[in-house]
PDB file of C-alpha atoms in Angstrom:
ATOM      1  CA  MET L  28     -20.432 -34.977 -29.605  1.00 49.00           C
ATOM      2  CA  GLN L  29     -18.859 -32.059 -30.316  1.00 53.00           C
ATOM      3  CA  GLN L  30     -15.023 -32.036 -29.902  1.00 55.00           C
ATOM      4  CA  VAL L  31     -13.009 -29.015 -28.010  1.00 55.00           C
ATOM      5  CA  SER L  32      -9.929 -28.280 -29.490  1.00 58.00           C
ATOM      6  CA  ILE L  33      -6.922 -27.235 -26.854  1.00 60.00           C
ATOM      7  CA  TYR L  34      -5.026 -24.782 -28.063  1.00 63.00           C
ATOM      8  CA  ASN L  35      -1.040 -23.921 -26.198  1.00 66.00           C
ATOM      9  CA  VAL L  36      -0.573 -20.609 -26.850  1.00 67.00           C
ATOM     10  CA  GLU L  37       2.040 -18.523 -25.800  1.00 68.00           C
ATOM     11  CA  PHE L  38       1.894 -15.134 -24.387  1.00 66.00           C
ATOM     12  CA  PRO L  39       5.047 -14.296 -22.388  1.00 73.00           C
ATOM     13  CA  ILE L  40       5.892 -11.437 -19.888  1.00 73.00           C
ATOM     14  CA  HIS L  41       8.774 -10.717 -18.757  1.00 78.00           C
ATOM     15  CA  LEU L  42       8.648  -9.297 -14.911  1.00 78.00           C
ATOM     16  CA  SER L  43      11.768  -7.533 -14.049  1.00 86.00           C
ATOM     17  CA  ALA L  44      11.975  -6.428 -10.297  1.00 88.00           C
ATOM     18  CA  LYS L  45      14.556  -3.732 -10.952  1.00 92.00           C
ATOM     19  CA  LYS L  46      12.895  -2.433 -13.850  1.00 94.00           C
ATOM     20  CA  ILE L  47       9.149  -2.538 -11.980  1.00 94.00           C
ATOM     21  CA  ALA L  48      10.649  -1.029  -8.843  1.00 96.00           C
ATOM     22  CA  LEU L  49      12.277   1.811 -10.875  1.00 96.00           C
ATOM     23  CA  ARG L  50       9.383   2.898 -13.137  1.00 96.00           C
ATOM     24  CA  LEU L  51       6.926   2.690  -9.732  1.00 97.00           C
ATOM     25  CA  SER L  52       9.546   4.688  -8.266  1.00 97.00           C
ATOM     26  CA  VAL L  53       9.275   7.237 -11.380  1.00 97.00           C
ATOM     27  CA  THR L  54       5.083   7.313 -11.067  1.00 97.00           C
ATOM     28  CA  VAL L  55       5.501   8.181  -7.181  1.00 97.00           C
ATOM     29  CA  ILE L  56       8.039  11.251  -7.907  1.00 97.00           C
ATOM     30  CA  CYS L  57       5.690  12.518 -10.241  1.00 96.00           C
ATOM     31  CA  LEU L  58       2.265  11.925  -7.917  1.00 96.00           C
ATOM     32  CA  THR L  59       4.232  13.560  -5.415  1.00 96.00           C
ATOM     33  CA  LEU L  60       5.049  16.868  -7.461  1.00 96.00           C
ATOM     34  CA  ALA L  61       1.584  16.662  -8.390  1.00 96.00           C
ATOM     35  CA  GLY L  62       0.213  16.328  -4.658  1.00 95.00           C
ATOM     36  CA  ILE L  63       2.580  19.323  -3.739  1.00 95.00           C
ATOM     37  CA  ILE L  64       1.455  21.552  -6.485  1.00 95.00           C
ATOM     38  CA  SER L  65      -2.072  20.966  -5.857  1.00 94.00           C
ATOM     39  CA  GLY L  66      -1.358  21.516  -2.296  1.00 93.00           C
ATOM     40  CA  TYR L  67       0.252  24.854  -3.076  1.00 92.00           C
ATOM     41  CA  PHE L  68      -3.339  25.755  -4.641  1.00 93.00           C
ATOM     42  CA  TRP L  69      -5.177  24.506  -1.751  1.00 92.00           C
ATOM     43  CA  LEU L  70      -3.021  26.886   0.446  1.00 91.00           C
ATOM     44  CA  LEU L  71      -4.015  29.687  -1.818  1.00 89.00           C
ATOM     45  CA  GLU L  72      -7.734  28.813  -1.788  1.00 88.00           C
ATOM     46  CA  PHE L  73      -7.959  28.306  -5.313  1.00 90.00           C
ATOM     47  CA  PRO L  74      -6.746  31.186  -7.564  1.00 88.00           C
ATOM     48  CA  PHE L  75      -8.864  30.431 -10.200  1.00 86.00           C
ATOM     49  CA  PRO L  76     -11.564  27.329 -10.946  1.00 84.00           C
ATOM     50  CA  ALA L  77      -9.036  24.736 -12.562  1.00 90.00           C
ATOM     51  CA  THR L  78      -6.975  24.551  -9.748  1.00 92.00           C
ATOM     52  CA  GLN L  79      -9.610  23.028  -7.637  1.00 92.00           C
ATOM     53  CA  TRP L  80     -10.060  20.531 -10.106  1.00 93.00           C
ATOM     54  CA  PHE L  81      -6.463  19.777  -9.681  1.00 94.00           C
ATOM     55  CA  TYR L  82      -6.530  19.403  -6.310  1.00 93.00           C
ATOM     56  CA  GLU L  83      -9.361  17.067  -6.126  1.00 92.00           C
ATOM     57  CA  LEU L  84      -7.518  15.111  -8.693  1.00 95.00           C
ATOM     58  CA  PHE L  85      -3.957  14.701  -7.317  1.00 95.00           C
ATOM     59  CA  SER L  86      -4.095  15.630  -3.769  1.00 92.00           C
ATOM     60  CA  LEU L  87      -2.368  13.209  -1.491  1.00 90.00           C
ATOM     61  CA  ASP L  88      -4.621  13.686   1.349  1.00 85.00           C
ATOM     62  CA  GLY L  89      -7.823  13.157  -0.810  1.00 82.00           C
ATOM     63  CA  GLU L  90      -9.964   9.835  -1.525  1.00 82.00           C
ATOM     64  CA  LEU L  91     -10.759   8.700  -4.666  1.00 85.00           C
ATOM     65  CA  ASN L  92      -8.308  10.295  -6.649  1.00 91.00           C
ATOM     66  CA  ILE L  93      -5.061   9.111  -8.747  1.00 94.00           C
ATOM     67  CA  PRO L  94      -2.492   9.161  -5.732  1.00 94.00           C
ATOM     68  CA  ALA L  95      -5.635   7.059  -4.071  1.00 92.00           C
ATOM     69  CA  TRP L  96      -6.144   4.400  -6.850  1.00 94.00           C
ATOM     70  CA  TYR L  97      -2.660   4.085  -7.641  1.00 95.00           C
ATOM     71  CA  SER L  98      -1.664   3.101  -3.837  1.00 94.00           C
ATOM     72  CA  SER L  99      -4.991   0.868  -3.820  1.00 94.00           C
ATOM     73  CA  PHE L 100      -3.744  -0.622  -7.484  1.00 96.00           C
ATOM     74  CA  SER L 101       0.048  -1.320  -6.143  1.00 96.00           C
ATOM     75  CA  LEU L 102      -1.345  -2.751  -2.541  1.00 96.00           C
ATOM     76  CA  LEU L 103      -3.431  -5.152  -4.674  1.00 96.00           C
ATOM     77  CA  PHE L 104      -0.259  -6.076  -6.695  1.00 96.00           C
ATOM     78  CA  CYS L 105       1.375  -7.091  -3.360  1.00 96.00           C
ATOM     79  CA  SER L 106      -1.368  -8.981  -2.833  1.00 96.00           C
ATOM     80  CA  GLY L 107      -1.629 -11.084  -6.275  1.00 94.00           C
ATOM     81  CA  LEU L 108       2.528 -11.587  -5.964  1.00 94.00           C
ATOM     82  CA  LEU L 109       1.991 -12.615  -2.180  1.00 96.00           C
ATOM     83  CA  LYS L 110      -0.952 -14.938  -3.738  1.00 94.00           C
ATOM     84  CA  LEU L 111       1.614 -16.703  -6.103  1.00 91.00           C
ATOM     85  CA  ILE L 112       3.771 -17.022  -3.732  1.00 92.00           C
ATOM     86  CA  SER L 113       1.385 -18.939  -1.130  1.00 92.00           C
ATOM     87  CA  ALA L 114       0.370 -21.080  -3.921  1.00 89.00           C
ATOM     88  CA  ILE L 115       4.124 -22.183  -4.646  1.00 89.00           C
ATOM     89  CA  LYS L 116       4.345 -22.688  -0.769  1.00 88.00           C
ATOM     90  CA  THR L 117       1.764 -24.804  -0.493  1.00 87.00           C
ATOM     91  CA  LYS L 118       3.722 -27.666   1.372  1.00 86.00           C
ATOM     92  CA  ASP L 119       5.899 -25.279   3.356  1.00 86.00           C
ATOM     93  CA  ARG L 120       5.519 -24.989   7.625  1.00 90.00           C
ATOM     94  CA  TYR L 121       5.003 -20.917   6.772  1.00 91.00           C
ATOM     95  CA  PHE L 122       2.270 -21.767   4.091  1.00 92.00           C
ATOM     96  CA  VAL L 123      -0.278 -19.791   6.382  1.00 93.00           C
ATOM     97  CA  TYR L 124       1.920 -16.708   6.599  1.00 94.00           C
ATOM     98  CA  TRP L 125       2.095 -16.047   3.166  1.00 95.00           C
ATOM     99  CA  LYS L 126      -1.875 -16.658   2.902  1.00 94.00           C
ATOM    100  CA  THR L 127      -2.732 -14.087   5.601  1.00 94.00           C
ATOM    101  CA  LEU L 128      -0.229 -11.404   4.143  1.00 95.00           C
ATOM    102  CA  TYR L 129      -2.147 -11.874   1.034  1.00 94.00           C
ATOM    103  CA  LEU L 130      -4.960 -11.681   2.695  1.00 95.00           C
ATOM    104  CA  ILE L 131      -4.035  -8.432   4.535  1.00 94.00           C
ATOM    105  CA  PHE L 132      -2.466  -6.603   1.843  1.00 95.00           C
ATOM    106  CA  PHE L 133      -6.056  -7.310  -0.023  1.00 95.00           C
ATOM    107  CA  TYR L 134      -7.799  -5.471   2.636  1.00 92.00           C
ATOM    108  CA  LEU L 135      -5.171  -2.722   2.607  1.00 92.00           C
ATOM    109  CA  SER L 136      -6.305  -1.921  -0.747  1.00 93.00           C
ATOM    110  CA  LEU L 137      -9.628  -2.147  -0.702  1.00 90.00           C
ATOM    111  CA  ASP L 138      -9.280   0.102   2.997  1.00 87.00           C
ATOM    112  CA  GLU L 139      -6.795   2.725   0.603  1.00 87.00           C
ATOM    113  CA  ALA L 140      -9.521   3.014  -2.086  1.00 81.00           C
ATOM    114  CA  PHE L 141     -12.299   3.681   0.359  1.00 80.00           C
ATOM    115  CA  SER L 142     -10.726   4.509   3.471  1.00 73.00           C
ATOM    116  CA  PHE L 143     -12.608   1.736   6.168  1.00 66.00           C
ATOM    117  CA  HIS L 144      -9.762   2.836   8.683  1.00 59.00           C
ATOM    118  CA  GLU L 145     -11.888   6.312   9.209  1.00 62.00           C
ATOM    119  CA  ILE L 146     -14.620   4.718  10.992  1.00 59.00           C
ATOM    120  CA  LEU L 147     -12.836   3.933  13.735  1.00 53.00           C
ATOM    121  CA  ILE L 148     -11.990   8.129  13.361  1.00 57.00           C
ATOM    122  CA  VAL L 149     -14.753   9.357  16.652  1.00 57.00           C
ATOM    123  CA  PRO L 150     -14.084  12.685  18.174  1.00 60.00           C
ATOM    124  CA  SER L 151     -16.098  12.432  20.884  1.00 60.00           C
ATOM    125  CA  ILE L 152     -13.814   9.594  22.462  1.00 62.00           C
ATOM    126  CA  ARG L 153     -10.793  11.698  21.694  1.00 62.00           C
ATOM    127  CA  GLN L 154     -12.305  14.606  23.735  1.00 64.00           C
ATOM    128  CA  SER L 155     -13.668  12.795  26.081  1.00 68.00           C
ATOM    129  CA  LEU L 156     -10.983  10.507  27.152  1.00 65.00           C
ATOM    130  CA  ASN L 157      -8.640  14.369  26.678  1.00 68.00           C
ATOM    131  CA  LEU L 158      -6.248  12.156  24.595  1.00 70.00           C
ATOM    132  CA  ASN L 159      -2.846  13.264  23.291  1.00 72.00           C
ATOM    133  CA  PRO L 160      -2.665  15.277  19.737  1.00 70.00           C
ATOM    134  CA  LEU L 161      -0.590  11.732  18.986  1.00 76.00           C
ATOM    135  CA  PHE L 162      -4.002  10.380  19.145  1.00 73.00           C
ATOM    136  CA  PHE L 163      -5.970  12.847  16.669  1.00 74.00           C
ATOM    137  CA  GLN L 164      -6.756  10.352  14.338  1.00 78.00           C
ATOM    138  CA  THR L 165      -8.184   8.236  16.656  1.00 76.00           C
ATOM    139  CA  TRP L 166      -7.905   4.996  14.358  1.00 77.00           C
ATOM    140  CA  VAL L 167      -3.731   4.955  15.113  1.00 82.00           C
ATOM    141  CA  ILE L 168      -4.617   3.566  18.786  1.00 83.00           C
ATOM    142  CA  PRO L 169      -5.763  -0.012  17.359  1.00 84.00           C
ATOM    143  CA  GLY L 170      -3.571   0.577  14.650  1.00 86.00           C
ATOM    144  CA  ALA L 171      -0.495   0.531  16.702  1.00 89.00           C
ATOM    145  CA  ILE L 172      -1.891  -2.183  18.595  1.00 92.00           C
ATOM    146  CA  LEU L 173      -2.340  -4.297  15.188  1.00 92.00           C
ATOM    147  CA  VAL L 174       1.135  -3.543  14.352  1.00 93.00           C
ATOM    148  CA  GLY L 175       2.683  -4.800  17.746  1.00 94.00           C
ATOM    149  CA  VAL L 176       0.310  -7.815  17.587  1.00 94.00           C
ATOM    150  CA  PHE L 177       1.590  -8.256  13.607  1.00 93.00           C
ATOM    151  CA  ALA L 178       5.265  -7.911  14.648  1.00 93.00           C
ATOM    152  CA  PHE L 179       4.985 -10.251  17.457  1.00 94.00           C
ATOM    153  CA  LYS L 180       3.227 -13.108  15.171  1.00 93.00           C
ATOM    154  CA  TYR L 181       5.761 -12.782  12.050  1.00 94.00           C
ATOM    155  CA  LEU L 182       8.543 -12.094  13.970  1.00 93.00           C
ATOM    156  CA  LYS L 183       9.844 -16.094  13.583  1.00 93.00           C
ATOM    157  CA  PHE L 184       8.867 -16.179   9.771  1.00 94.00           C
ATOM    158  CA  LEU L 185      10.631 -12.874   9.329  1.00 94.00           C
ATOM    159  CA  LEU L 186      13.787 -14.546  10.392  1.00 93.00           C
ATOM    160  CA  HIS L 187      13.591 -17.904   8.202  1.00 92.00           C
ATOM    161  CA  LEU L 188      13.410 -15.633   5.085  1.00 93.00           C
ATOM    162  CA  PRO L 189      17.071 -15.279   3.049  1.00 93.00           C
ATOM    163  CA  SER L 190      19.223 -12.593   4.459  1.00 94.00           C
ATOM    164  CA  LYS L 191      18.357 -10.185   1.356  1.00 94.00           C
ATOM    165  CA  THR L 192      14.366 -10.932   1.173  1.00 95.00           C
ATOM    166  CA  ARG L 193      14.580 -10.346   5.259  1.00 95.00           C
ATOM    167  CA  TYR L 194      16.282  -6.880   5.392  1.00 96.00           C
ATOM    168  CA  LEU L 195      14.017  -5.622   2.497  1.00 96.00           C
ATOM    169  CA  PHE L 196      11.025  -6.940   4.292  1.00 96.00           C
ATOM    170  CA  LEU L 197      11.688  -5.159   6.977  1.00 96.00           C
ATOM    171  CA  ILE L 198      13.069  -1.712   5.761  1.00 97.00           C
ATOM    172  CA  ALA L 199       9.997  -1.944   3.541  1.00 97.00           C
ATOM    173  CA  ALA L 200       7.746  -2.500   6.470  1.00 96.00           C
ATOM    174  CA  VAL L 201       9.744   0.287   8.788  1.00 96.00           C
ATOM    175  CA  VAL L 202       9.254   3.032   6.193  1.00 97.00           C
ATOM    176  CA  TYR L 203       5.357   1.659   5.511  1.00 96.00           C
ATOM    177  CA  VAL L 204       4.487   2.096   8.939  1.00 95.00           C
ATOM    178  CA  THR L 205       6.518   5.239   9.469  1.00 95.00           C
ATOM    179  CA  GLY L 206       4.476   6.595   6.940  1.00 92.00           C
ATOM    180  CA  GLY L 207       0.838   5.382   7.296  1.00 88.00           C
ATOM    181  CA  LEU L 208       1.039   5.588  11.265  1.00 90.00           C
ATOM    182  CA  GLY L 209       4.314   7.338  12.640  1.00 89.00           C
ATOM    183  CA  MET L 210       3.450  10.253  10.538  1.00 90.00           C
ATOM    184  CA  GLU L 211      -0.237  10.448  10.772  1.00 88.00           C
ATOM    185  CA  MET L 212       0.401  10.850  14.595  1.00 89.00           C
ATOM    186  CA  VAL L 213       2.622  13.671  13.778  1.00 89.00           C
ATOM    187  CA  GLY L 214       0.041  15.034  11.359  1.00 87.00           C
ATOM    188  CA  GLY L 215      -2.578  15.134  14.211  1.00 83.00           C
ATOM    189  CA  VAL L 216      -0.363  16.898  16.514  1.00 87.00           C
ATOM    190  CA  LEU L 217       0.839  19.521  13.279  1.00 88.00           C
ATOM    191  CA  ARG L 218      -2.993  20.100  13.348  1.00 85.00           C
ATOM    192  CA  VAL L 219      -3.803  20.849  16.638  1.00 81.00           C
ATOM    193  CA  ASP L 220      -1.135  22.773  17.149  1.00 83.00           C
ATOM    194  CA  PHE L 221      -1.086  24.759  13.829  1.00 83.00           C
ATOM    195  CA  GLY L 222      -4.386  24.012  12.201  1.00 80.00           C
ATOM    196  CA  ARG L 223      -5.423  22.192   8.963  1.00 81.00           C
ATOM    197  CA  ARG L 224      -4.333  24.689   5.766  1.00 82.00           C
ATOM    198  CA  THR L 225      -0.609  25.308   6.713  1.00 88.00           C
ATOM    199  CA  LEU L 226       2.535  24.447   5.059  1.00 90.00           C
ATOM    200  CA  ILE L 227       3.391  22.960   7.786  1.00 92.00           C
ATOM    201  CA  THR L 228       0.668  20.514   8.475  1.00 90.00           C
ATOM    202  CA  LEU L 229       0.893  19.889   4.555  1.00 91.00           C
ATOM    203  CA  ILE L 230       4.548  19.221   4.520  1.00 92.00           C
ATOM    204  CA  GLY L 231       3.645  16.133   7.158  1.00 92.00           C
ATOM    205  CA  ILE L 232       0.949  14.953   4.584  1.00 91.00           C
ATOM    206  CA  PHE L 233       3.512  14.779   1.808  1.00 93.00           C
ATOM    207  CA  VAL L 234       5.880  13.053   3.618  1.00 94.00           C
ATOM    208  CA  GLU L 235       3.179  10.964   4.847  1.00 93.00           C
ATOM    209  CA  GLU L 236       1.867   9.481   1.449  1.00 93.00           C
ATOM    210  CA  PHE L 237       5.536   9.813   0.064  1.00 96.00           C
ATOM    211  CA  LEU L 238       7.060   6.885   2.705  1.00 96.00           C
ATOM    212  CA  GLU L 239       3.598   4.999   2.209  1.00 95.00           C
ATOM    213  CA  MET L 240       4.068   4.783  -1.162  1.00 96.00           C
ATOM    214  CA  VAL L 241       7.338   4.283  -1.380  1.00 97.00           C
ATOM    215  CA  GLY L 242       7.264   1.420   1.110  1.00 97.00           C
ATOM    216  CA  ILE L 243       5.333  -0.219  -1.142  1.00 97.00           C
ATOM    217  CA  VAL L 244       7.638   0.215  -4.105  1.00 97.00           C
ATOM    218  CA  ILE L 245      10.483  -1.687  -1.613  1.00 97.00           C
ATOM    219  CA  PHE L 246       8.014  -4.623  -0.929  1.00 97.00           C
ATOM    220  CA  ILE L 247       6.758  -4.920  -4.410  1.00 97.00           C
ATOM    221  CA  TYR L 248      11.092  -5.258  -5.249  1.00 97.00           C
ATOM    222  CA  ALA L 249      11.262  -7.727  -2.632  1.00 96.00           C
ATOM    223  CA  LEU L 250       8.313  -9.941  -3.612  1.00 96.00           C
ATOM    224  CA  LEU L 251       9.407  -9.899  -7.105  1.00 94.00           C
ATOM    225  CA  ALA L 252      13.272 -10.867  -6.279  1.00 93.00           C
ATOM    226  CA  TYR L 253      12.026 -13.958  -4.045  1.00 93.00           C
ATOM    227  CA  LEU L 254       9.878 -15.252  -6.594  1.00 90.00           C
ATOM    228  CA  SER L 255      12.522 -15.512  -8.913  1.00 87.00           C
ATOM    229  CA  SER L 256      14.557 -17.137  -6.578  1.00 86.00           C
ATOM    230  CA  LEU L 257      11.676 -19.836  -6.109  1.00 83.00           C
ATOM    231  CA  LYS L 258      10.637 -19.526  -9.761  1.00 67.00           C
ATOM    232  CA  GLU L 259      12.711 -18.713 -13.039  1.00 59.00           C
ATOM    233  CA  SER L 260       9.231 -18.778 -14.511  1.00 62.00           C
ATOM    234  CA  ILE L 261       5.568 -19.252 -13.573  1.00 67.00           C
ATOM    235  CA  GLN L 262       2.942 -21.170 -16.126  1.00 66.00           C
ATOM    236  CA  LEU L 263      -0.245 -19.768 -15.815  1.00 64.00           C
ATOM    237  CA  LYS L 264      -3.247 -21.866 -17.028  1.00 67.00           C
ATOM    238  CA  ILE L 265      -6.587 -20.329 -18.360  1.00 64.00           C
ATOM    239  CA  TYR L 266      -9.900 -22.149 -18.901  1.00 66.00           C
ATOM    240  CA  ILE L 267     -12.637 -20.657 -20.691  1.00 64.00           C
ATOM    241  CA  SER L 268     -16.104 -22.031 -20.618  1.00 69.00           C
ATOM    242  CA  GLU L 269     -19.507 -20.952 -21.753  1.00 69.00           C
ATOM    243  CA  LYS L 270     -21.530 -22.256 -18.427  1.00 71.00           C
TER     244      LYS L 270
END
């Protein structure tokens, strides 16, 4: 019988919460600036061919482009960190809360990439119910309900966290929801009152996407800082098999 050799290979990876947050913040600023430039080209109705290519690549309101993929991967990173915390907290009374958060952020990552929530945008419902322009994007109605239910269910979980983590989680949630839900509602009003291809509507989109990305950066920092308080180092084992 062939003996299988076991090798202990060290491949240390140092994750600094502050450095990662700083680098992500720089990335967010660069993507926002690129989005502003692409929006300027859009307002001018693409003065030369390359501008349309740039717009499609960096539009903050676009899908399957660089800002969308960045947001998707950053949410996926949050999901991975939450999965790691849930693995450490298996015997904790709030284990289910951590696991649920991991699944929520996994879904948000997929939604950011493929815009599943747009299925809930039904113009016929908006027209038949004569909804306020705040609900121009009809998905914000079930979205607001889900946010309310989530806040109610997670109140005790939030209160049990260390004060620093609790405040960072709260700030991240407020910033992210203000961008993703609040500014989406404001954007509906701007679109109805001023039209889609206008500067003020475009500014609303910039603010919305910027707040979402900043909220994610704050949450990533909070998760890394919380992880560092639980474990100074974490060992990962990788098993490779031919079958």
